Coordinates of C-alpha atoms in Angstrom, one line a residue:
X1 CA -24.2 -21.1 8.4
X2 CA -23.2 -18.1 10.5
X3 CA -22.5 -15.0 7.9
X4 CA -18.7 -13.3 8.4
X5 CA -18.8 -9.7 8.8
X6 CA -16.6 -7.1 9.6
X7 CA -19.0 -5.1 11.2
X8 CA -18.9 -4.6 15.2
X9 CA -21.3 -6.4 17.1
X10 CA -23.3 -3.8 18.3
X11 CA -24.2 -3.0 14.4
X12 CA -25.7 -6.8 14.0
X13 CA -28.8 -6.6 15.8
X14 CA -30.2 -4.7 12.5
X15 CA -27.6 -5.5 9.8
X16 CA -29.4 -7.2 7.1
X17 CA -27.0 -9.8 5.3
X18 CA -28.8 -9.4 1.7
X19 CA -27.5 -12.4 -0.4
X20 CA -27.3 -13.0 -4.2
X21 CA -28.3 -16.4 -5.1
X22 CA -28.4 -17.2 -9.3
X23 CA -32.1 -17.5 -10.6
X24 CA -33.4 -20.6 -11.6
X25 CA -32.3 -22.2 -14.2
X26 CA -35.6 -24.1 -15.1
X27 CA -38.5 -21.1 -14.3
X28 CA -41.9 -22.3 -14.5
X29 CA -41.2 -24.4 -17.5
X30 CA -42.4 -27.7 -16.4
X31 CA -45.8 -26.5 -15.2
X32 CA -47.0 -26.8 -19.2
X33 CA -46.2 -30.4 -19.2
X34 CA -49.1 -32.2 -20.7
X35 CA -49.1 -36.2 -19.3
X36 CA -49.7 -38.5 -22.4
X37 CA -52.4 -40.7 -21.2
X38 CA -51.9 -43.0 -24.1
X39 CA -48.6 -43.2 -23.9
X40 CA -48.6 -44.3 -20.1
X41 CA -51.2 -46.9 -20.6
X42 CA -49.0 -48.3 -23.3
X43 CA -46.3 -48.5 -21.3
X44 CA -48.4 -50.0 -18.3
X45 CA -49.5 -52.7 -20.4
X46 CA -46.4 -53.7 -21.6
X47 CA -44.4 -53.5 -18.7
X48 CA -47.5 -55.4 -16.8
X49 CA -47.0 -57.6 -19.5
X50 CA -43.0 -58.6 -19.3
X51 CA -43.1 -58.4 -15.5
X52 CA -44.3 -62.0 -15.0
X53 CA -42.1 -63.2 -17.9
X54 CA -38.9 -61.3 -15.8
X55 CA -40.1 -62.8 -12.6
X56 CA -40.0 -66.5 -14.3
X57 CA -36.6 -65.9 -15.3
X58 CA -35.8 -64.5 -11.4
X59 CA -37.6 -67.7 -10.3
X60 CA -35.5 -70.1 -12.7
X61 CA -32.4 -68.6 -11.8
X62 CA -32.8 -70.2 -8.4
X63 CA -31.1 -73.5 -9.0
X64 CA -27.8 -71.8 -9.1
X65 CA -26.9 -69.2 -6.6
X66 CA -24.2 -67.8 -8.2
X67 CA -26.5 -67.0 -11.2
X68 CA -29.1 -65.6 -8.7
X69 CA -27.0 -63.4 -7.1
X70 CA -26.0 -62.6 -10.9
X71 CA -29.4 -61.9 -12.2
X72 CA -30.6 -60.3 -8.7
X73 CA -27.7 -57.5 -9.3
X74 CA -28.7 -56.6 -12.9
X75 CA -32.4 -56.3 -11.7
X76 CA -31.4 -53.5 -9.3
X77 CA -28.4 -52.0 -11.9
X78 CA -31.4 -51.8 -14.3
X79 CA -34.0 -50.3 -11.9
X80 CA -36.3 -53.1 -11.9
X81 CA -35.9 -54.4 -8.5
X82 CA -38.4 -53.0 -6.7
X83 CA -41.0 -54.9 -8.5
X84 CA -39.7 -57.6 -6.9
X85 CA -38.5 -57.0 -3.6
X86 CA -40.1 -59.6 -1.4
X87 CA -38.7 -62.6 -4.1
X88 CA -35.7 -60.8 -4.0
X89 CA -35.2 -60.5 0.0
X90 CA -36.0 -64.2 0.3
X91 CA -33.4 -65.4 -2.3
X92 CA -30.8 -63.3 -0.6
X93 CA -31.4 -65.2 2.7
X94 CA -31.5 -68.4 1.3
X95 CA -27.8 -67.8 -0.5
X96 CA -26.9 -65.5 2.9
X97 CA -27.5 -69.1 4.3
X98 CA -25.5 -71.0 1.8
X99 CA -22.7 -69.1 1.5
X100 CA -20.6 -70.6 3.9
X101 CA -20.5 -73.9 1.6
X102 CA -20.6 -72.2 -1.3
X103 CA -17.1 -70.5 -0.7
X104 CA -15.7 -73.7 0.8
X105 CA -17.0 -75.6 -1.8
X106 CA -15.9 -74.1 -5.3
X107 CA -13.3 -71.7 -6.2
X108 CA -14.9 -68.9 -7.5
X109 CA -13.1 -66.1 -8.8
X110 CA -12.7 -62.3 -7.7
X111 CA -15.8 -61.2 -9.8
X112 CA -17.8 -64.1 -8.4
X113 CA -17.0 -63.7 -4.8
X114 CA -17.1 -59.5 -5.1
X115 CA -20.3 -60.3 -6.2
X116 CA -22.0 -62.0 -3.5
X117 CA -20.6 -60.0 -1.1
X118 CA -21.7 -56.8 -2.4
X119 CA -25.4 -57.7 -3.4
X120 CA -25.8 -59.4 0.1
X121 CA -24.3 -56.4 2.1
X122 CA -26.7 -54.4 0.2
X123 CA -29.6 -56.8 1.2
X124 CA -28.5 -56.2 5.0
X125 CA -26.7 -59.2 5.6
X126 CA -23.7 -60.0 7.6
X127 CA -20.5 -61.3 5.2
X128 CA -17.4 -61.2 6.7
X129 CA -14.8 -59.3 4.3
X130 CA -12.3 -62.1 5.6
X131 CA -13.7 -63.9 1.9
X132 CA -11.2 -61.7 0.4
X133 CA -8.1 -62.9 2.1
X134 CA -8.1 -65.5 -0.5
X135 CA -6.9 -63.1 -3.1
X136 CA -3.6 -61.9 -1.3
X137 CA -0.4 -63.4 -1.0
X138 CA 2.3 -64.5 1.4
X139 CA 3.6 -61.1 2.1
X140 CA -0.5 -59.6 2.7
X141 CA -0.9 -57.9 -0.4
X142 CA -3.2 -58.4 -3.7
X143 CA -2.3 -60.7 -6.1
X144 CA -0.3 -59.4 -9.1
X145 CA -2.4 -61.9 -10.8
X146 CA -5.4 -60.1 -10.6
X147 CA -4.6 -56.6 -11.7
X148 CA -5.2 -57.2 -15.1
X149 CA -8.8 -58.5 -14.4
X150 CA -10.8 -55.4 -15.5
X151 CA -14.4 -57.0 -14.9
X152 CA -12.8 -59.0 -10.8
X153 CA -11.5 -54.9 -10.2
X154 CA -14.8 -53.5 -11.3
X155 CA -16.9 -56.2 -8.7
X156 CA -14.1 -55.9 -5.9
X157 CA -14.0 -51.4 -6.3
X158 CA -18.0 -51.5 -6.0
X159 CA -17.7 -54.1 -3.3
X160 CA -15.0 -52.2 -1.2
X161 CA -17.5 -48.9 -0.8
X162 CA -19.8 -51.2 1.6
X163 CA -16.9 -51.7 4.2
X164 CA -17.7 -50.8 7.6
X165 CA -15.5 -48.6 10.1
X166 CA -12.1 -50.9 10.7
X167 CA -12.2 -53.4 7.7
X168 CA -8.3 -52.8 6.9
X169 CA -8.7 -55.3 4.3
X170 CA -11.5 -53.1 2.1
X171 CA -9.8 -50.3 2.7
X172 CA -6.9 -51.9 1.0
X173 CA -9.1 -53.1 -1.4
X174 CA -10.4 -49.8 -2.4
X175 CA -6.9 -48.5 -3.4
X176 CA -5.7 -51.4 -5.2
X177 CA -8.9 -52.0 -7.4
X178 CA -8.9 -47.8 -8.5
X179 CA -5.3 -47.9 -9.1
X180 CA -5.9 -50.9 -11.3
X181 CA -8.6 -49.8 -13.0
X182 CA -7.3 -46.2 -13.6
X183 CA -4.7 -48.3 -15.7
X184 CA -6.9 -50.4 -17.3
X185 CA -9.2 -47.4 -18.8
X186 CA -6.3 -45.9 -20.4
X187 CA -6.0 -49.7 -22.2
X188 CA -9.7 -50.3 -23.2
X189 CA -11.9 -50.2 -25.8
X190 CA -14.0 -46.6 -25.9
X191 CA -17.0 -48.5 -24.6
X192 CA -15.6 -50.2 -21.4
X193 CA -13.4 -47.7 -20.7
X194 CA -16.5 -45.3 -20.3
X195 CA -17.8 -47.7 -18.2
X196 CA -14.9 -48.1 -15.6
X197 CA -14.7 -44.2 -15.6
X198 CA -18.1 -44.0 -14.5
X199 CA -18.0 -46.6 -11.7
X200 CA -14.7 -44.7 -10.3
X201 CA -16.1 -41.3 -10.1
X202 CA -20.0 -42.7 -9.4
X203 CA -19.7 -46.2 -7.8
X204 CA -23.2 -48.1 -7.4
X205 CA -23.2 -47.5 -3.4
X206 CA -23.0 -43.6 -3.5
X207 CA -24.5 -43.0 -7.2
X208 CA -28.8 -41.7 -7.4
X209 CA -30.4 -44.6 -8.6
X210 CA -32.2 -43.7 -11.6
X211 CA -28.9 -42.3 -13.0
X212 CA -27.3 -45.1 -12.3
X213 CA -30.3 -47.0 -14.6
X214 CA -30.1 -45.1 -17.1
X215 CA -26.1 -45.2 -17.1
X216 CA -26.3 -49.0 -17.0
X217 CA -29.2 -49.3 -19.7
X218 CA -27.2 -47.5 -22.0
X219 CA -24.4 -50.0 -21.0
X220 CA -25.9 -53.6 -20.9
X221 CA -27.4 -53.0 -24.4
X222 CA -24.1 -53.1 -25.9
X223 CA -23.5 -56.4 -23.8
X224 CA -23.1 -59.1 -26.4
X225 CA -24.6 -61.6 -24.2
X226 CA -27.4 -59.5 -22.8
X227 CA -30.8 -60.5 -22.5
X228 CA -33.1 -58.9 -24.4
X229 CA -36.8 -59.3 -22.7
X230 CA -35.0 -58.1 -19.4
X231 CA -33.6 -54.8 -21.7
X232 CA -36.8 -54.3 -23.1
X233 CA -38.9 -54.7 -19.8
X234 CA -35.8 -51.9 -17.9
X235 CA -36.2 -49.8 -20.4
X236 CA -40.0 -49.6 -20.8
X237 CA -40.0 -49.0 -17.3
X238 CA -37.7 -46.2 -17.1
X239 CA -40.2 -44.7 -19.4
X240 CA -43.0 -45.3 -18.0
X241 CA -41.4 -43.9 -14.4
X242 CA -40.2 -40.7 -16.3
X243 CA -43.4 -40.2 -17.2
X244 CA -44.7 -40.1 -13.5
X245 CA -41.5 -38.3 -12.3
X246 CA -42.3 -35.5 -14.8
X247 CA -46.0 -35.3 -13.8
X248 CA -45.5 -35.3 -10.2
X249 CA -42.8 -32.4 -11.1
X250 CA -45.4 -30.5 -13.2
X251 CA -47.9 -30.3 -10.0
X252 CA -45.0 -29.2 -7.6
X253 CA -44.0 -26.1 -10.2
X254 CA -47.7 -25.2 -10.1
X255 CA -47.6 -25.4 -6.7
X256 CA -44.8 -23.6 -6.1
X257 CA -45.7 -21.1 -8.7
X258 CA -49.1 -20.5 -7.3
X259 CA -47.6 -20.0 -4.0
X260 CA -45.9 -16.7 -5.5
X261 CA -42.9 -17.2 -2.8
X262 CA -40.4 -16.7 -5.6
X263 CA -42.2 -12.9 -5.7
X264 CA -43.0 -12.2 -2.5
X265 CA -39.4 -13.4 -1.6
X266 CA -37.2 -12.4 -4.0
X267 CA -33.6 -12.4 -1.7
X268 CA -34.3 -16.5 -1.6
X269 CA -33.5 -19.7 -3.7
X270 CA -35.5 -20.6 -6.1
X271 CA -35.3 -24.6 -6.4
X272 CA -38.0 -26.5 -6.7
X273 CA -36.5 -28.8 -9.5
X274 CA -33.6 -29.4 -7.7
X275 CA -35.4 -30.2 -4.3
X276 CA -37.3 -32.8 -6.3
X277 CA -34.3 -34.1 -7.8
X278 CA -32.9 -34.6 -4.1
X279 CA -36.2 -36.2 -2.7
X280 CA -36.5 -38.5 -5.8
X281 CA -33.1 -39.6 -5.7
X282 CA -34.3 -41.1 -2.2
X283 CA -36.9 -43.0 -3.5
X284 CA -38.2 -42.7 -7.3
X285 CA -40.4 -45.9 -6.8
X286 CA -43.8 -45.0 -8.3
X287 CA -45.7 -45.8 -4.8
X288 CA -43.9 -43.4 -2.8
X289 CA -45.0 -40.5 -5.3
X290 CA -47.3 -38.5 -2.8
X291 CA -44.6 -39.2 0.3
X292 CA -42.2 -37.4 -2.6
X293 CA -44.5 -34.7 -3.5
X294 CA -45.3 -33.8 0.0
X295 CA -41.2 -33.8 1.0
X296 CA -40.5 -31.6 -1.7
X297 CA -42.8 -29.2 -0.2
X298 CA -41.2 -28.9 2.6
X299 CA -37.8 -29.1 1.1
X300 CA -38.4 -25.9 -0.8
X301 CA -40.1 -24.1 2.1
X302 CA -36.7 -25.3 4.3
X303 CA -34.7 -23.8 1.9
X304 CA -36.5 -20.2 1.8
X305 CA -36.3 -20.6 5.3
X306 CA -32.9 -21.1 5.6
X307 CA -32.5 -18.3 3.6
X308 CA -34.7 -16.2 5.6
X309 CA -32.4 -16.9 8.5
X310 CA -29.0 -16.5 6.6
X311 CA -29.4 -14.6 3.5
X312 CA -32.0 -11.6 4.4
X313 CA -33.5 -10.9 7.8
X314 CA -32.3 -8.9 10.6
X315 CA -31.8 -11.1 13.7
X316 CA -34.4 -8.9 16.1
X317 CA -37.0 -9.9 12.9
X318 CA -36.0 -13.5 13.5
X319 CA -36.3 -13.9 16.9
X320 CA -40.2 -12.8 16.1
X321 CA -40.4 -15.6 13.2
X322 CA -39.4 -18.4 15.5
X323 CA -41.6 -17.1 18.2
X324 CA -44.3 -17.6 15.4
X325 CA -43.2 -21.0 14.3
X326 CA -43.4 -22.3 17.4
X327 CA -46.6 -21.6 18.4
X328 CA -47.6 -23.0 15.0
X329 CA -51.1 -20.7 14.7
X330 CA -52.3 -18.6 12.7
X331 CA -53.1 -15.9 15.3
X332 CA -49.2 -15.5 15.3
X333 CA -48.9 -13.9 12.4
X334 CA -49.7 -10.2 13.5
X335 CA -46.5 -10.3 15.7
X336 CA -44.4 -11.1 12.6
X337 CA -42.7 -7.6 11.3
X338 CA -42.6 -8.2 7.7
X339 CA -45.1 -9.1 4.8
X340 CA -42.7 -10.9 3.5
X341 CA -42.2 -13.3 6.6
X342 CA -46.0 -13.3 6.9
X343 CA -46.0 -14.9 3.5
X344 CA -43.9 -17.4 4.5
X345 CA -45.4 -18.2 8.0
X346 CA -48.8 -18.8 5.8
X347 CA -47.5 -20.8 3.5
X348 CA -45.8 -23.0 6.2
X349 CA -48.7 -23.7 8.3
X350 CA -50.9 -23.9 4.8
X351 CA -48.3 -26.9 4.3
X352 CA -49.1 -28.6 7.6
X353 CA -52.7 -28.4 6.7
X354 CA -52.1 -30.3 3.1
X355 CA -49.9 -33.0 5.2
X356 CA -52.8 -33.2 7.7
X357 CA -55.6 -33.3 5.1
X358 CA -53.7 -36.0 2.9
X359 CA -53.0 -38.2 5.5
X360 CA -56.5 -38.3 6.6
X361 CA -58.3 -39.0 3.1
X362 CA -55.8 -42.2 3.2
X363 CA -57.3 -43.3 6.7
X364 CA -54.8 -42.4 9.0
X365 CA -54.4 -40.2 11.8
X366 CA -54.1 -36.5 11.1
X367 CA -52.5 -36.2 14.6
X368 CA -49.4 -37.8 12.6
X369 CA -48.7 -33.8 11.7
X370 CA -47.5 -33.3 14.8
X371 CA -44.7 -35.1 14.6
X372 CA -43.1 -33.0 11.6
X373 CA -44.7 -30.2 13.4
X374 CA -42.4 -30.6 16.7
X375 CA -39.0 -31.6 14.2
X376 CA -39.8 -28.3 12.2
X377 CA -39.8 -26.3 15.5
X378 CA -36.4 -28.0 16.5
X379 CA -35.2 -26.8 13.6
X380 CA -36.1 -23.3 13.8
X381 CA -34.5 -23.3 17.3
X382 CA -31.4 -24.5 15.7
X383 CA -31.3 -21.9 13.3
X384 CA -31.7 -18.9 15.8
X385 CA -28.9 -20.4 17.6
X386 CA -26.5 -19.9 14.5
X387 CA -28.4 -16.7 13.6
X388 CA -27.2 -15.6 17.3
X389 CA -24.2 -16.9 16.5
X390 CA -23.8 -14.8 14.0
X391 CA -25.1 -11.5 15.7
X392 CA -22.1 -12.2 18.5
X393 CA -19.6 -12.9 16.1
X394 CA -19.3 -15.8 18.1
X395 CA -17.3 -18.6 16.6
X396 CA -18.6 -21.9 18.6
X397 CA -16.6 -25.4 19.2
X398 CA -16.4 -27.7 16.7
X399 CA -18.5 -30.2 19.0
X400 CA -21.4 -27.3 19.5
X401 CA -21.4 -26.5 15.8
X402 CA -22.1 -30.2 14.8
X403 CA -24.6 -30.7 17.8
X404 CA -26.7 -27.8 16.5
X405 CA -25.9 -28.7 12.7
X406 CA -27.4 -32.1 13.0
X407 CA -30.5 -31.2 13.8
X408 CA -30.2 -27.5 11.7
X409 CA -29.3 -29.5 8.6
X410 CA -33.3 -30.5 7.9
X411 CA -33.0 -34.4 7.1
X412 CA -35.2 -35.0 10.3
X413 CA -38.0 -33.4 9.2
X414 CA -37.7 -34.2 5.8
X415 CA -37.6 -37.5 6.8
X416 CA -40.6 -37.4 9.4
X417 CA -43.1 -36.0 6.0
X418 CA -42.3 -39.6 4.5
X419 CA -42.8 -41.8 7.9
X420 CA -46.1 -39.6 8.1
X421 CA -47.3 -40.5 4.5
X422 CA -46.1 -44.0 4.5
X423 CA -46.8 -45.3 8.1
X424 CA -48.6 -42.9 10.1
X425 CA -48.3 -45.3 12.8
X426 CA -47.2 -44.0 15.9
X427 CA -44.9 -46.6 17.0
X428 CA -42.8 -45.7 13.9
X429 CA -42.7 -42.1 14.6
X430 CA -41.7 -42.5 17.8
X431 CA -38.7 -44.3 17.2
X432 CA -38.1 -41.9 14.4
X433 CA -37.7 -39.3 16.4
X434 CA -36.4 -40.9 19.3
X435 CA -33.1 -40.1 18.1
X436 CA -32.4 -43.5 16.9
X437 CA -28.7 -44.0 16.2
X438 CA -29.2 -44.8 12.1
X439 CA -31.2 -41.0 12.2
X440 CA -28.1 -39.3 14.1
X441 CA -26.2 -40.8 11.8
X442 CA -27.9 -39.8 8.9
X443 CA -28.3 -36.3 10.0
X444 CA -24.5 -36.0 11.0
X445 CA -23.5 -37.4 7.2
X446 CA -25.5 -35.0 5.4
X447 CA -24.4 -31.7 7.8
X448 CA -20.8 -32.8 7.0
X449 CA -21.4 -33.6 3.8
X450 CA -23.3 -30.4 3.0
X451 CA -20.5 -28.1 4.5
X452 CA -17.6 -30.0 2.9
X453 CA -19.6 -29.6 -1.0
X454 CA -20.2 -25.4 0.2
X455 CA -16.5 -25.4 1.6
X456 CA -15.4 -26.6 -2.2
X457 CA -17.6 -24.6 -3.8
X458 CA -16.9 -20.8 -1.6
X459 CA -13.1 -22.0 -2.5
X460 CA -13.7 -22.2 -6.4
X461 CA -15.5 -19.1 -6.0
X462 CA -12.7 -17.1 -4.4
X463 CA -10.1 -18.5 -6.4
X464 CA -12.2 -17.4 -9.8
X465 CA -12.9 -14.0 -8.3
X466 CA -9.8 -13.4 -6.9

């Protein structure tokens, strides 16, 4: 985050680092979007319709576990799952159970046995990747007997991206299934060459799941075996969640365009269709749509922020913003220097009031603000430390950088908007921001991941420029 200047440090304090960010590529174009009533309803009905027909089939595939696991997995490839997820949870546990006679019992092959371990590591459960061993020889390596088994490489390279930290074995696994199948792509037909291409730059584990749908609808229909109420009912469904997705992105541009940031601001980003794209690749399920609305919000505020901080201010003007953010109040604003921040600091706490209001009219505590409240004011804290940084020309320790980027990156308070929506219970929040080792993690994945995809792209940049 902190800006590289040649300038001496004494000439910081009022330097303004004035960025150029592209426009948006979309404008206000989805703000016109007119929802088709009709159309939805049609789709409702039909899907409502071929749901209890699906959940038969999910029911009868019970007496074989195999083709349970088999029928489970092409639910979730096709983006049906969720309207099944209790069903599903308790068939995984009862195979999660069985499995231990299952393998001992049959000699399933590498698809089959890639299979059940990936679905039920998904699920949460514990499967020891020692069910592999089976498929090396005497020396510890792969079979050459399997390299030739495009759809075993497919099921063991999907499987090998849910290995945990010290799984040799996976690792292994990894390499020899995407060396296989970057041979057998080159010897396929156009159609399943297209599809092991896919799953070696986008496997399932690290893919946004309503790409991944629509990647594998487009796929299964060419299946010769496929089954055609389950297509229909996947594909009726991706319309009819389209349909919602596109809605919920028409109020957010009216939002955003009503909010007049994007004038008032014009050294910021501009990307409100890509921070809905972000949030709904977290959870496009239609019952988390206002948790997705209200963390787009603050998504797009973040980012103007972050530009604030970065790409515009001088750093005596941001030591008086975060005085104002965390006070939180309105009565703040007069200390602020510039319209332009005061714009922002009204919008922000006008966003706190929405979250607040919202979360009342569903019968919660509004109290549960607070919470995103207090992980938006870490935040800020973090970012005057870089923006200090930066003033000093002070390079910090990898260790410090990460300590302050974890919490700097946003996914906390990103994260706190949907616990707010969903749960508002304060038990839950708690241990959200307790600093729970799954939310460091998180936090510390995205930081790194975020500065290695800016690293690549600053490096394309210079090398086309240079």
């Amino acid at each position: 985050m902190a800006l590289q200047t040649d300038l001496p440090a004494n000439s910081m304090q009022n330097f303004r680092p004035l960025a150029d960010f592209p426009p948006t590529e979309w404008g206000f174009s989805f703000v016109s979007f007119s929802f088709p009533e009709m159309e939805f309803e049609s789709y409702n009905r039909q899907v409502e319709e071929l749901k209890n027909i699906v959940m038969g089939m999910l029911m009868a595939s019970k007496k074989d576990p195999v083709e349970n696991v088999e029928f489970i997995n092409l639910l979730c490839r096709l983006g049906v799952s969720y309207h099944f997820e209790t069903e599903i949870e308790d068939q995984v546990d009862y195979v999660h159970d069985a499995l231990p006679s299952l393998l001992e019992n049959n000699d399933h092959d590498l698809h089959t046995v890639a299979l059940l371990f990936r679905v039920l590591r998904q699920y949460g459960c514990k499967v020891s990747s020692d069910v592999f061993k089976k498929f090396k020889d005497t020396n510890g390596e792969f079979k050459k007997t399997i390299t030739s088994d495009v759809k075993g490489n497919l099921s063991l390279h999907e499987a090998a991206h849910l290995s945990v930290n010290g799984e040799q074995i996976l690792d292994e696994a990894l390499e020899f299934s995407r060396t296989n199948l970057e041979s057998l792509a080159t010897q396929s037909g156009p159609r399943l060459a297209r599809h092991i291409k896919y799953a070696l730059i986008r496997p399932i584990h690290k893919t946004v799941q309503r790409l991944e749908a629509r990647e594998y609808i487009s796929f299964y229909e060419e299946e010769d075996f496929r089954n055609e109420t389950l297509l229909k009912f996947a594909k009726l469904d991706f319309n009819r969640v389209q349909l919602l997705h596109q809605q919920e992105l028409s109020t957010l541009s009216s939002w955003w365009k009503d909010l007049n940031l994007v004038e008032e601001l014009p050294y910021a980003r501009d990307r409100i269709v890509e921070m809905y794209f972000w949030v709904n690749a977290m959870h496009f399920e239609p019952q988390y749509a206002l948790a997705r609305i209200l963390s787009t919000k603050l998504g797009a505020l973040i980012t103007v922020i972050d530009d604030t901080y970065d790409a515009y201010s001088t750093y005596e003007e941001l030591q008086h913003f975060t005085k104002a953010v965390i006070r939180c109040n309105i009565d703040a604003i007069d200390q602020l220097p510039t319209d332009s921040m005061k714009a922002l600091y009204r919008a922000l706490l006008s966003y706190f009031d929405d979250v607040a209001n919202e979360v009342s009219k569903n019968g919660k505590s509004f109290t549960a603000v607070n919470y995103v409240k207090e992980e938006m004011k870490e935040m800020i804290r973090t970012y005057i430390v870089e923006a200090q940084w930066c003033n000093d020309r002070f390079v910090p320790p990898l260790n410090e950088y990460v300590r302050n980027g974890k919490i700097s990156i946003g996914f906390m308070a990103t994260t706190t908007v949907f616990f707010v929506v969903e749960t508002a219970r304060i038990k839950e929040l708690e241990w959200l921001t307790s600093k729970a080792k799954i939310s460091e993690a998180g936090c510390l994945f995205l930081r790194l991941m975020n500065d290695i995809v800016t690293h690549e792209m600053h490096g394309r940049t210079l090398t086309k420029t240079a």
